[in-house]
Coordinates of N, CA and C in Angstrom, one line a residue:
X385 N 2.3 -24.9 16.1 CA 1.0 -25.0 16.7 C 0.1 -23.9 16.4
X386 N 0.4 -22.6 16.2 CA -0.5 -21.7 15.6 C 0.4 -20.8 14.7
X387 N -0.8 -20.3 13.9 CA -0.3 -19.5 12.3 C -1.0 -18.5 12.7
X388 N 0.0 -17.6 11.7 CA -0.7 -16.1 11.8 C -0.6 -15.7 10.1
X389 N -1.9 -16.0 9.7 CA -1.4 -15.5 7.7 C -2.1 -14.2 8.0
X390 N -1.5 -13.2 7.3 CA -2.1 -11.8 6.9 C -2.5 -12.1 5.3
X391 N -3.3 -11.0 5.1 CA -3.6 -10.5 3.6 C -3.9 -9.2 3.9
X392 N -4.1 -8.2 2.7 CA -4.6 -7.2 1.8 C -3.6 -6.1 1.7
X393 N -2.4 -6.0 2.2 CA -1.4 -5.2 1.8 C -1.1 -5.1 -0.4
X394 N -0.8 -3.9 -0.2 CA -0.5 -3.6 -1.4 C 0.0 -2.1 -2.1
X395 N 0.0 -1.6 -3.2 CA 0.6 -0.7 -3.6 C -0.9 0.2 -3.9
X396 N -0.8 1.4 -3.0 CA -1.8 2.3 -3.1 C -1.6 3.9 -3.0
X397 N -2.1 4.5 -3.7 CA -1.6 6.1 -4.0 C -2.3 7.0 -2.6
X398 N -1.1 8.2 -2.8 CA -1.3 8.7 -1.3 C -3.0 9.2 -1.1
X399 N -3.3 9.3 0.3 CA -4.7 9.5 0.4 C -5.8 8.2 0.0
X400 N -5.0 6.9 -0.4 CA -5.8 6.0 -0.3 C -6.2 5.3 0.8
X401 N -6.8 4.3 0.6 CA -7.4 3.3 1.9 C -6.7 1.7 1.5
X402 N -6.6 1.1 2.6 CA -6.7 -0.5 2.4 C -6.6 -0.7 3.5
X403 N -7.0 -2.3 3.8 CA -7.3 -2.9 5.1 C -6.8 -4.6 5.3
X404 N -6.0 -4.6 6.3 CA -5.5 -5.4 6.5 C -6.4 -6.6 7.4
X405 N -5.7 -8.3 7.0 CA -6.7 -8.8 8.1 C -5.2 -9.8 8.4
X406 N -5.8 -10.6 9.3 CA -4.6 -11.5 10.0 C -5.5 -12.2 10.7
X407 N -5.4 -13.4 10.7 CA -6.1 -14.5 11.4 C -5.4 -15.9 12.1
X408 N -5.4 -15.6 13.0 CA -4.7 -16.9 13.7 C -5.3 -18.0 13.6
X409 N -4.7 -19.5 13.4 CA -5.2 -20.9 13.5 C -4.4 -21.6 14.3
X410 N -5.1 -22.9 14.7 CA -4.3 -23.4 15.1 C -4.6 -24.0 16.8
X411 N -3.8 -24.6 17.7 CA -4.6 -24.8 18.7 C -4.2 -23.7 19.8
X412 N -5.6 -23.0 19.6 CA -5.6 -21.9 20.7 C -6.8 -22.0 22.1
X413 N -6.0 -21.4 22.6 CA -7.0 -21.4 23.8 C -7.7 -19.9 23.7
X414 N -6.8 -19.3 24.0 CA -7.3 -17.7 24.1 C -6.1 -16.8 23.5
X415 N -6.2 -15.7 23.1 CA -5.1 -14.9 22.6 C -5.4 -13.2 23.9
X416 N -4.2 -12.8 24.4 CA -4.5 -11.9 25.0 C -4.9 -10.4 24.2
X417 N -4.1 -10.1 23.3 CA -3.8 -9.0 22.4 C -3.0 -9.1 21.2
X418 N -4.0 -9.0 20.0 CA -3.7 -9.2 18.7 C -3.0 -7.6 18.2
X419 N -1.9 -6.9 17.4 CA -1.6 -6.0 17.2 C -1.2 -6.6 15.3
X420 N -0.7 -4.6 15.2 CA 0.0 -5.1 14.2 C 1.5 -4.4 14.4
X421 N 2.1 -4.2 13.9 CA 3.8 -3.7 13.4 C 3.6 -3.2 12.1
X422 N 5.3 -2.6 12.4 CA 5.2 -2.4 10.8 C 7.3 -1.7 10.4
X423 N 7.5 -2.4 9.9 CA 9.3 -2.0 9.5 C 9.5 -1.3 8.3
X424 N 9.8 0.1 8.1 CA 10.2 0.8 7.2 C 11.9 0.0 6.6
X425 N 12.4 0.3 5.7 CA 14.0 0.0 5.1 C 14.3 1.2 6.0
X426 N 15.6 0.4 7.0 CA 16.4 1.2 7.5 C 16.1 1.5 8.7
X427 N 14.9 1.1 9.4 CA 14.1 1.1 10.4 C 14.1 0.5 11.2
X428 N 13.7 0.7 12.5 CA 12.9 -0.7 13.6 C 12.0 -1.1 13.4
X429 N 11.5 -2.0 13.8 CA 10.3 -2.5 14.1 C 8.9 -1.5 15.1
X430 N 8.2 -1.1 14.9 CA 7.6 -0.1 15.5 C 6.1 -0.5 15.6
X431 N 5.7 -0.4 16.8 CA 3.5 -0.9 17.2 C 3.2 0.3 16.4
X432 N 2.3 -0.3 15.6 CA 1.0 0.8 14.7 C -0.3 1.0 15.7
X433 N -1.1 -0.5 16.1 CA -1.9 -0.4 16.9 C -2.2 -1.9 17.8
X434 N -2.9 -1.7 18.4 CA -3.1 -3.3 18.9 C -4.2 -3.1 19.8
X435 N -5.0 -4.5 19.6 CA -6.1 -4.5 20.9 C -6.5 -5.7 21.4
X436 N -6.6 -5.6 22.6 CA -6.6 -6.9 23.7 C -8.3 -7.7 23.3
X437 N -8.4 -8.5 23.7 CA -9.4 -9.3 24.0 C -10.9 -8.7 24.2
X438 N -10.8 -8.0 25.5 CA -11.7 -6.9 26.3 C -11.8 -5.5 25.3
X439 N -11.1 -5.5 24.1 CA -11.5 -4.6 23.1 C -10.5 -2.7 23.5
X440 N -9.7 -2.9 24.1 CA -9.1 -2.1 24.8 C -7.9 -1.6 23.1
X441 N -7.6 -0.5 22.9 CA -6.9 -0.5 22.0 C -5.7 0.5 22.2
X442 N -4.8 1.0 21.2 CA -3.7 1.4 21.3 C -2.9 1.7 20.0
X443 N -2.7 2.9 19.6 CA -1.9 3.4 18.7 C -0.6 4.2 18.4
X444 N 0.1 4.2 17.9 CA 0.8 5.0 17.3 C 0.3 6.1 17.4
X445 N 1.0 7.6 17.6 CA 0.9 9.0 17.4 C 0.4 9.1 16.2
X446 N 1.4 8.3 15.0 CA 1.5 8.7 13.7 C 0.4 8.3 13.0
X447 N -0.1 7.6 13.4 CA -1.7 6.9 13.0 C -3.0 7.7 13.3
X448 N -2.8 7.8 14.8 CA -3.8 8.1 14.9 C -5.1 9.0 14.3
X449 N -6.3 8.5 14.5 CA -7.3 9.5 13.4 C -7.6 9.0 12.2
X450 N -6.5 7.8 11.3 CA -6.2 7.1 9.7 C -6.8 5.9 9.9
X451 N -5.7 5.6 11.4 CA -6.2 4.1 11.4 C -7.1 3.2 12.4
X452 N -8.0 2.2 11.9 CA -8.7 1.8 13.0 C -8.4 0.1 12.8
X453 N -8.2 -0.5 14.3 CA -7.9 -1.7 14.6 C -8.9 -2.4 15.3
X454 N -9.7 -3.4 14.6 CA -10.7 -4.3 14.8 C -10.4 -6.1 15.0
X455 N -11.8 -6.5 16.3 CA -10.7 -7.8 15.8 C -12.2 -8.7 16.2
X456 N -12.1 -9.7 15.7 CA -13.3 -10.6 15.9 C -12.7 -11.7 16.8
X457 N -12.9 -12.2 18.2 CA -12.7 -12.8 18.9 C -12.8 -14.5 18.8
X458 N -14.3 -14.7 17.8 CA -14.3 -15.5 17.6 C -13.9 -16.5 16.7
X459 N -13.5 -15.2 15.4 CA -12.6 -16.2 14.5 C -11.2 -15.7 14.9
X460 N -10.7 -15.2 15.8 CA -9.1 -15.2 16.6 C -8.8 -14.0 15.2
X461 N -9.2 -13.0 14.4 CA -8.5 -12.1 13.5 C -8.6 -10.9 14.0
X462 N -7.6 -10.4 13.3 CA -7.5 -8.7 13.7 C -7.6 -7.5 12.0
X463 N -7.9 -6.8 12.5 CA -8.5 -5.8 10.9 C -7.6 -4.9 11.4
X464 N -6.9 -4.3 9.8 CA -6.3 -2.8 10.1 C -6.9 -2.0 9.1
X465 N -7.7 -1.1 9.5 CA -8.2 -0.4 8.5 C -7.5 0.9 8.3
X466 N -6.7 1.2 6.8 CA -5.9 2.1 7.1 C -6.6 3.1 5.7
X467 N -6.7 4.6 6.4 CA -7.4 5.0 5.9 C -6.5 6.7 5.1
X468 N -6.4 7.8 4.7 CA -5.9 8.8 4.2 C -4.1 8.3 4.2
X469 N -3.7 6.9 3.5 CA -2.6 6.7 3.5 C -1.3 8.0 3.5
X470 N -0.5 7.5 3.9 CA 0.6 8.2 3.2 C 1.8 7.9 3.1
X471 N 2.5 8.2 1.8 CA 3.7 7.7 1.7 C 5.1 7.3 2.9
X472 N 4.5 7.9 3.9 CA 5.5 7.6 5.0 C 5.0 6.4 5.8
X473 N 3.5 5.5 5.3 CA 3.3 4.5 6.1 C 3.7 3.3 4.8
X474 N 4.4 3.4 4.3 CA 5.1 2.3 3.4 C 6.1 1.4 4.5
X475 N 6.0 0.0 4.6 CA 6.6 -0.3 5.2 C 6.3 -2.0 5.0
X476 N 6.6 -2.8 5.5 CA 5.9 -4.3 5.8 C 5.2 -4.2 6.8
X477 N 4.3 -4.6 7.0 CA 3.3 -5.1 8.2 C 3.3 -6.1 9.1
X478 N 3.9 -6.1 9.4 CA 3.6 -7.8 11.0 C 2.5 -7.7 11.6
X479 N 1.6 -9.0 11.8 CA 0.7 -9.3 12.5 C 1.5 -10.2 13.5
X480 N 1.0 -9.6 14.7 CA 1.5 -10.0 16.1 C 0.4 -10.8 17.1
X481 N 0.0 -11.7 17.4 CA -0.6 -12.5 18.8 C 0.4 -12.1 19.7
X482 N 0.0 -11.7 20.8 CA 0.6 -11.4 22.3 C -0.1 -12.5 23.4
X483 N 0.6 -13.3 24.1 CA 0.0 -14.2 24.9 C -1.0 -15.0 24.6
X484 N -0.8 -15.8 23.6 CA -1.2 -16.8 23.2 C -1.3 -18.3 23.8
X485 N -2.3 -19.0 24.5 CA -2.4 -19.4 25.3 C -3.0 -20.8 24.1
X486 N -2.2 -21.7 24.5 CA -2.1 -23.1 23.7 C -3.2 -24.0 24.2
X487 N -3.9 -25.0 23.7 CA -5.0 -26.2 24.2 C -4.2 -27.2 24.8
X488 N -2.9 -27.4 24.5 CA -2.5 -28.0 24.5 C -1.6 -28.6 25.7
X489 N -0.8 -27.3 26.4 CA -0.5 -27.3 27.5 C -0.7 -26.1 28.4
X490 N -1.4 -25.2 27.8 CA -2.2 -24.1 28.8 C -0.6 -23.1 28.9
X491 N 0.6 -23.7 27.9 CA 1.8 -21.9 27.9 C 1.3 -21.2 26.9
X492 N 1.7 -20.2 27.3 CA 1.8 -19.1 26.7 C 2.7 -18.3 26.0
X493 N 2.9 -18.6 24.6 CA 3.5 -17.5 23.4 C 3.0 -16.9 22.6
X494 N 4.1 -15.8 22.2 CA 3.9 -14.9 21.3 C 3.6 -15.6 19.7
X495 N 3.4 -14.8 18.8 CA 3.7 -15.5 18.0 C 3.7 -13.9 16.6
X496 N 4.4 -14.3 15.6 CA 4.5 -13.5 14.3 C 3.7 -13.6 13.2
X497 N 2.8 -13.0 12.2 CA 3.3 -13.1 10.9 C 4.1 -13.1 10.0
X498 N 3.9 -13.4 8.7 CA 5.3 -13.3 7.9 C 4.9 -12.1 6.9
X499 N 4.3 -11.2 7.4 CA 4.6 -9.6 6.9 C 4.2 -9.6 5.8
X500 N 3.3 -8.6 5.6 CA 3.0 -8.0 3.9 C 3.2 -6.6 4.0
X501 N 3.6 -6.4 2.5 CA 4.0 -5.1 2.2 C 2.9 -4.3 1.6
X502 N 3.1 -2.6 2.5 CA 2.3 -1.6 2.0 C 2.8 -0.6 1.5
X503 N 2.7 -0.6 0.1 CA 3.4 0.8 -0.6 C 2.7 2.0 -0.6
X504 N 2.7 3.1 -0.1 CA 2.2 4.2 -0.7 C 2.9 5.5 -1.7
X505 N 2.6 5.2 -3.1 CA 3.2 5.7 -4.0 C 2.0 6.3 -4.7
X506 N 2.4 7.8 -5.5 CA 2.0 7.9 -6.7 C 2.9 7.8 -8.3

């Protein structure tokens, strides 16, 4: 019933930038809080940032100050703008919808992306 595709992950040298988008389709009513994740090898699963509806947001320690999370309500996406990378934010990325509220029968689920990878290498 709804998708979540990401783009712009990729292989970028330390102190670079790149920016992530993720856009949900599908039949939506409303989404509470769109985030992202992110899984190092060998890792858990860990919030980078995320922000609700009402524009309220939320980061990571390790981010904070690099990264900024934007989201356009109207086309249902979320932006990760990640900014003086560094080799320690190599990881895959998940884009996350949080309470996702269906046309369909007014429940509410979560839902995933299927992850893009961010390298930061020189």
């Amino acid at each position: 019933q709804v998708q979540l595709v990401e783009s712009g992950g990729g292989l970028v040298q330390p102190g670079g930038s790149l920016r992530l988008s993720c856009a949900a389709s599908g039949s939506i009513f409303s989404i509470y809080a769109m985030g992202w994740y992110r899984q190092a090898p060998g890792k858990q699963r860990e919030l980078v940032a995320a922000i609700t509806s009402g524009g309220s947001t939320n980061y990571a320690d390790s981010v904070k100050g690099r990264f900024t999370i934007s989201r356009d309500n109207a086309k249902n996406t979320v932006y990760l703008q990640m900014n003086s990378l560094k080799p320690e934010d190599t990881a895959v990325y998940y884009c996350n919808a949080d309470k996702v509220v269906v046309t369909t029968t007014r429940a509410s689920y979560d839902y995933w992306g299927q992850g893009t990878q961010v390298t930061v290498s020189s």
